[in-house]
Amino acid sequence: MVRPALVRRLARAAVVALLVGACGDATAPTGSPSHAPTFIVAEPTSTAAPTLDVEAILRGDWRRLPFDPRAYEAVFEIDATCRAAEPAIAGLPVALVDARGRDRLLFVYATDPTSAAWECRADLDDAAAADVEVVALQASGEPIGEDEIDAVHYEALDLDGASGVVLVGRVGALADDVITQFDLDETYIYGSKGGGWYATWWPGSDVINAVAATDTHNVVIGEVVPAFPIVPAIP
């Protein structure tokens, strides 16, 4: 498969309005450009405010933009369940929590980008069932540059009988956003970011073209193309 040329700059595009429980897709122009493609990215308007029905959003459709779920009490219960499941993370801070619908949460626990780190994936019902999955993140002990990004964990998943993919990595301090682009339709996902880490996940098994760290002007300052994982056969 021939990959398109990697981006070096992201142009500004019109801001898309977000609806509670859903968000619009940002799609780049199609066709065969006469030069290296310039991907058009829709800027997110905002994350979900605490005044919104966070539980309804968490249990709603999958979203390309993450939102802040901390107004939902069950998030703290699941955090406690993750810590109980893996004693090594009992004293670690939450670097980030990714929430984008479909009853799923993804926590990253780490003191900094070079220390031991853990990922915990959970469904909302796990707060009661105590059924979470904790994965050690095998990051290099070397620090990452302020304008760099990497991919530490890129894995195909079985999400309740359907395929899905999770992506977690480190990102430098100069990055304002982390944006993942797909090969097939040139749409985008915005990642959650915090503590020098980023995380995202998506349903299906679509191949990504690259993951980019962008600055406040939507200019790409770093990018990585992780090798696509083997997707398990899911009926």
Short mmCIF file of C-alpha atoms in Angstrom, two decimals:
data_model
loop_
_atom_site.label_atom_id
_atom_site.label_comp_id
_atom_site.label_asym_id
_atom_site.label_seq_id
_atom_site.Cartn_x
_atom_site.Cartn_y
_atom_site.Cartn_z
CA MET A 1 0.00 0.00 0.00
CA VAL A 2 1.41 3.40 -0.95
CA ARG A 3 0.97 6.00 1.75
CA PRO A 4 0.34 9.65 0.87
CA ALA A 5 3.07 12.13 1.60
CA LEU A 6 3.29 13.01 5.27
CA VAL A 7 2.08 16.39 6.33
CA ARG A 8 4.32 19.26 7.13
CA ARG A 9 1.64 21.88 7.76
CA LEU A 10 -2.04 21.82 8.62
CA ALA A 11 -4.16 24.61 7.19
CA ARG A 12 -6.94 26.27 9.14
CA ALA A 13 -10.51 25.32 8.28
CA ALA A 14 -13.99 26.41 9.32
CA VAL A 15 -14.94 25.60 12.89
CA VAL A 16 -17.51 22.82 13.12
CA ALA A 17 -20.32 23.01 15.68
CA LEU A 18 -20.48 20.13 18.13
CA LEU A 19 -23.76 18.54 19.22
CA VAL A 20 -24.10 16.84 22.60
CA GLY A 21 -23.34 13.17 22.04
CA ALA A 22 -21.95 13.61 18.52
CA CYS A 23 -19.51 15.64 16.52
CA GLY A 24 -18.97 16.33 12.85
CA ASP A 25 -16.29 14.77 10.71
CA ALA A 26 -13.51 16.94 9.28
CA THR A 27 -12.59 15.74 5.81
CA ALA A 28 -9.69 16.86 3.64
CA PRO A 29 -10.10 17.52 -0.11
CA THR A 30 -9.89 14.43 -2.27
CA GLY A 31 -8.24 13.96 -5.66
CA SER A 32 -4.62 14.02 -6.80
CA PRO A 33 -2.95 17.29 -5.79
CA SER A 34 -0.06 18.62 -7.83
CA HIS A 35 2.07 18.94 -4.73
CA ALA A 36 2.39 17.39 -1.29
CA PRO A 37 -1.10 17.40 0.23
CA THR A 38 -2.11 20.02 2.75
CA PHE A 39 -4.61 18.45 5.10
CA ILE A 40 -7.53 20.61 6.14
CA VAL A 41 -8.40 20.20 9.80
CA ALA A 42 -11.56 21.39 11.51
CA GLU A 43 -10.73 23.01 14.81
CA PRO A 44 -12.62 21.71 17.85
CA THR A 45 -14.86 24.28 19.45
CA SER A 46 -14.57 23.04 23.03
CA THR A 47 -14.76 20.03 25.26
CA ALA A 48 -18.02 19.10 26.95
CA ALA A 49 -18.87 21.47 29.78
CA PRO A 50 -19.79 20.09 33.23
CA THR A 51 -23.29 21.50 32.73
CA LEU A 52 -23.95 18.99 29.96
CA ASP A 53 -25.33 15.54 30.60
CA VAL A 54 -21.94 13.82 30.76
CA GLU A 55 -23.40 10.39 31.43
CA ALA A 56 -25.56 10.63 28.30
CA ILE A 57 -22.50 11.60 26.25
CA LEU A 58 -20.41 8.79 27.71
CA ARG A 59 -23.11 6.26 26.85
CA GLY A 60 -23.79 7.77 23.44
CA ASP A 61 -22.13 7.36 20.07
CA TRP A 62 -18.37 7.34 19.60
CA ARG A 63 -16.92 10.84 19.10
CA ARG A 64 -13.91 12.05 17.13
CA LEU A 65 -13.31 14.73 19.77
CA PRO A 66 -12.75 13.68 23.38
CA PHE A 67 -14.43 15.49 26.25
CA ASP A 68 -13.79 15.97 29.95
CA PRO A 69 -15.73 13.26 31.86
CA ARG A 70 -14.76 14.29 35.37
CA ALA A 71 -18.23 15.67 36.11
CA TYR A 72 -19.46 12.07 36.06
CA GLU A 73 -19.07 10.37 39.44
CA ALA A 74 -18.48 6.89 38.00
CA VAL A 75 -15.18 8.07 36.50
CA PHE A 76 -13.65 8.23 39.98
CA GLU A 77 -15.07 4.83 40.87
CA ILE A 78 -13.47 3.30 37.77
CA ASP A 79 -10.19 5.03 38.59
CA ALA A 80 -10.26 3.32 41.99
CA THR A 81 -11.03 -0.01 40.32
CA CYS A 82 -8.04 0.38 38.00
CA ARG A 83 -5.75 1.10 40.95
CA ALA A 84 -7.06 -1.90 42.86
CA ALA A 85 -6.45 -4.12 39.83
CA GLU A 86 -2.78 -3.15 39.51
CA PRO A 87 -0.87 -2.28 42.71
CA ALA A 88 1.93 -0.66 40.67
CA ILE A 89 -0.30 2.28 39.76
CA ALA A 90 -1.73 2.80 43.24
CA GLY A 91 0.44 5.86 43.88
CA LEU A 92 0.70 7.22 40.32
CA PRO A 93 -1.20 10.31 39.17
CA VAL A 94 -3.67 10.17 36.29
CA ALA A 95 -1.85 11.71 33.34
CA LEU A 96 -5.05 11.74 31.26
CA VAL A 97 -8.46 10.16 30.90
CA ASP A 98 -9.88 9.71 27.40
CA ALA A 99 -13.68 9.69 27.03
CA ARG A 100 -15.42 9.70 23.65
CA GLY A 101 -18.61 7.66 24.03
CA ARG A 102 -19.63 4.00 23.72
CA ASP A 103 -19.43 3.44 27.50
CA ARG A 104 -15.63 3.36 27.42
CA LEU A 105 -12.90 5.16 29.35
CA LEU A 106 -9.13 5.00 28.93
CA PHE A 107 -6.79 6.14 31.70
CA VAL A 108 -3.03 6.70 31.47
CA TYR A 109 -1.14 6.67 34.77
CA ALA A 110 2.36 8.17 34.82
CA THR A 111 4.51 10.58 36.78
CA ASP A 112 6.23 11.85 33.64
CA PRO A 113 6.91 10.68 30.05
CA THR A 114 10.10 8.80 30.99
CA SER A 115 8.87 6.93 34.07
CA ALA A 116 6.89 3.71 34.35
CA ALA A 117 3.42 4.16 32.88
CA TRP A 118 0.22 2.14 32.73
CA GLU A 119 -2.94 2.17 30.66
CA CYS A 120 -6.29 1.09 32.06
CA ARG A 121 -9.28 0.48 29.77
CA ALA A 122 -12.73 0.17 31.24
CA ASP A 123 -16.44 0.20 30.48
CA LEU A 124 -18.78 2.27 32.61
CA ASP A 125 -20.28 -0.87 34.13
CA ASP A 126 -16.82 -1.83 35.38
CA ALA A 127 -17.26 0.50 38.35
CA ALA A 128 -19.63 -2.08 39.76
CA ALA A 129 -18.26 -5.24 38.15
CA ALA A 130 -14.57 -4.47 38.89
CA ASP A 131 -13.68 -5.75 35.43
CA VAL A 132 -10.97 -3.55 33.93
CA GLU A 133 -7.93 -4.24 31.73
CA VAL A 134 -4.55 -2.81 32.74
CA VAL A 135 -1.58 -2.73 30.33
CA ALA A 136 2.02 -1.69 31.06
CA LEU A 137 3.24 0.97 28.61
CA GLN A 138 6.75 0.12 27.44
CA ALA A 139 8.08 3.62 26.87
CA SER A 140 11.76 4.38 26.39
CA GLY A 141 13.52 5.86 29.37
CA GLU A 142 14.86 8.57 27.07
CA PRO A 143 13.01 11.92 27.21
CA ILE A 144 11.00 12.98 24.20
CA GLY A 145 11.70 16.34 22.51
CA GLU A 146 9.35 19.26 23.04
CA ASP A 147 8.31 19.10 19.38
CA GLU A 148 8.20 15.30 19.07
CA ILE A 149 5.59 12.56 19.28
CA ASP A 150 5.81 8.76 19.39
CA ALA A 151 3.54 5.72 19.52
CA VAL A 152 4.00 3.45 22.54
CA HIS A 153 0.91 1.23 22.41
CA TYR A 154 -0.98 0.56 19.15
CA GLU A 155 -3.26 -2.43 19.43
CA ALA A 156 -6.31 -3.99 17.81
CA LEU A 157 -9.04 -4.86 20.30
CA ASP A 158 -12.20 -6.88 20.66
CA LEU A 159 -14.76 -4.35 21.87
CA ASP A 160 -17.72 -6.43 22.97
CA GLY A 161 -17.73 -8.52 19.80
CA ALA A 162 -16.67 -5.73 17.43
CA SER A 163 -13.22 -4.64 16.30
CA GLY A 164 -11.51 -1.51 17.54
CA VAL A 165 -8.05 0.04 17.81
CA VAL A 166 -6.34 1.89 20.66
CA LEU A 167 -3.35 4.23 20.31
CA VAL A 168 -1.31 5.66 23.20
CA GLY A 169 1.98 7.52 23.09
CA ARG A 170 4.10 10.40 24.34
CA VAL A 171 4.02 13.96 23.06
CA GLY A 172 6.22 16.99 23.65
CA ALA A 173 5.34 20.07 25.65
CA LEU A 174 5.01 22.33 22.58
CA ALA A 175 2.08 20.33 21.17
CA ASP A 176 -1.33 21.97 21.50
CA ASP A 177 -3.21 19.08 19.85
CA VAL A 178 -2.61 15.48 18.79
CA ILE A 179 -4.37 14.58 15.53
CA THR A 180 -4.67 11.13 13.97
CA GLN A 181 -5.47 10.88 10.25
CA PHE A 182 -6.92 7.88 8.41
CA ASP A 183 -5.73 6.57 5.04
CA LEU A 184 -9.08 5.73 3.48
CA ASP A 185 -11.10 8.93 3.83
CA GLU A 186 -8.61 11.45 5.28
CA THR A 187 -10.79 12.11 8.32
CA TYR A 188 -9.33 12.96 11.71
CA ILE A 189 -9.48 12.08 15.40
CA TYR A 190 -8.33 14.42 18.14
CA GLY A 191 -6.56 12.68 21.00
CA SER A 192 -6.75 13.32 24.73
CA LYS A 193 -3.52 14.82 26.05
CA GLY A 194 -1.95 15.27 29.49
CA GLY A 195 1.18 14.69 31.53
CA GLY A 196 3.32 14.31 28.40
CA TRP A 197 1.03 11.54 27.04
CA TYR A 198 -1.81 11.26 24.51
CA ALA A 199 -4.45 8.58 23.93
CA THR A 200 -7.27 7.81 21.53
CA TRP A 201 -9.29 4.86 20.25
CA TRP A 202 -11.70 4.17 17.41
CA PRO A 203 -14.15 1.46 16.40
CA GLY A 204 -13.38 -0.67 13.33
CA SER A 205 -9.96 -1.44 11.91
CA ASP A 206 -9.20 1.54 9.67
CA VAL A 207 -5.51 2.15 8.92
CA ILE A 208 -4.07 5.51 9.97
CA ASN A 209 -1.74 7.56 7.84
CA ALA A 210 0.07 9.42 10.63
CA VAL A 211 -0.26 10.89 14.09
CA ALA A 212 0.72 14.55 14.28
CA ALA A 213 1.53 16.95 17.09
CA THR A 214 0.34 20.45 16.14
CA ASP A 215 0.93 23.87 17.67
CA THR A 216 -1.62 26.59 18.41
CA HIS A 217 -1.63 27.58 14.71
CA ASN A 218 -2.44 24.01 13.57
CA VAL A 219 1.08 23.68 12.18
CA VAL A 220 2.54 20.17 12.42
CA ILE A 221 5.63 20.20 14.64
CA GLY A 222 6.09 16.44 14.89
CA GLU A 223 4.61 13.24 13.51
CA VAL A 224 4.90 9.47 13.68
CA VAL A 225 3.65 6.60 11.50
CA PRO A 226 3.27 3.53 13.71
CA ALA A 227 3.19 0.07 12.16
CA PHE A 228 -0.42 -1.13 11.94
CA PRO A 229 -1.22 -3.94 14.38
CA ILE A 230 -2.70 -7.28 13.37
CA VAL A 231 -6.46 -7.04 13.71
CA PRO A 232 -8.05 -10.12 15.30
CA ALA A 233 -10.82 -11.90 13.45
CA ILE A 234 -14.03 -10.89 15.20
CA PRO A 235 -17.38 -12.38 14.18
#
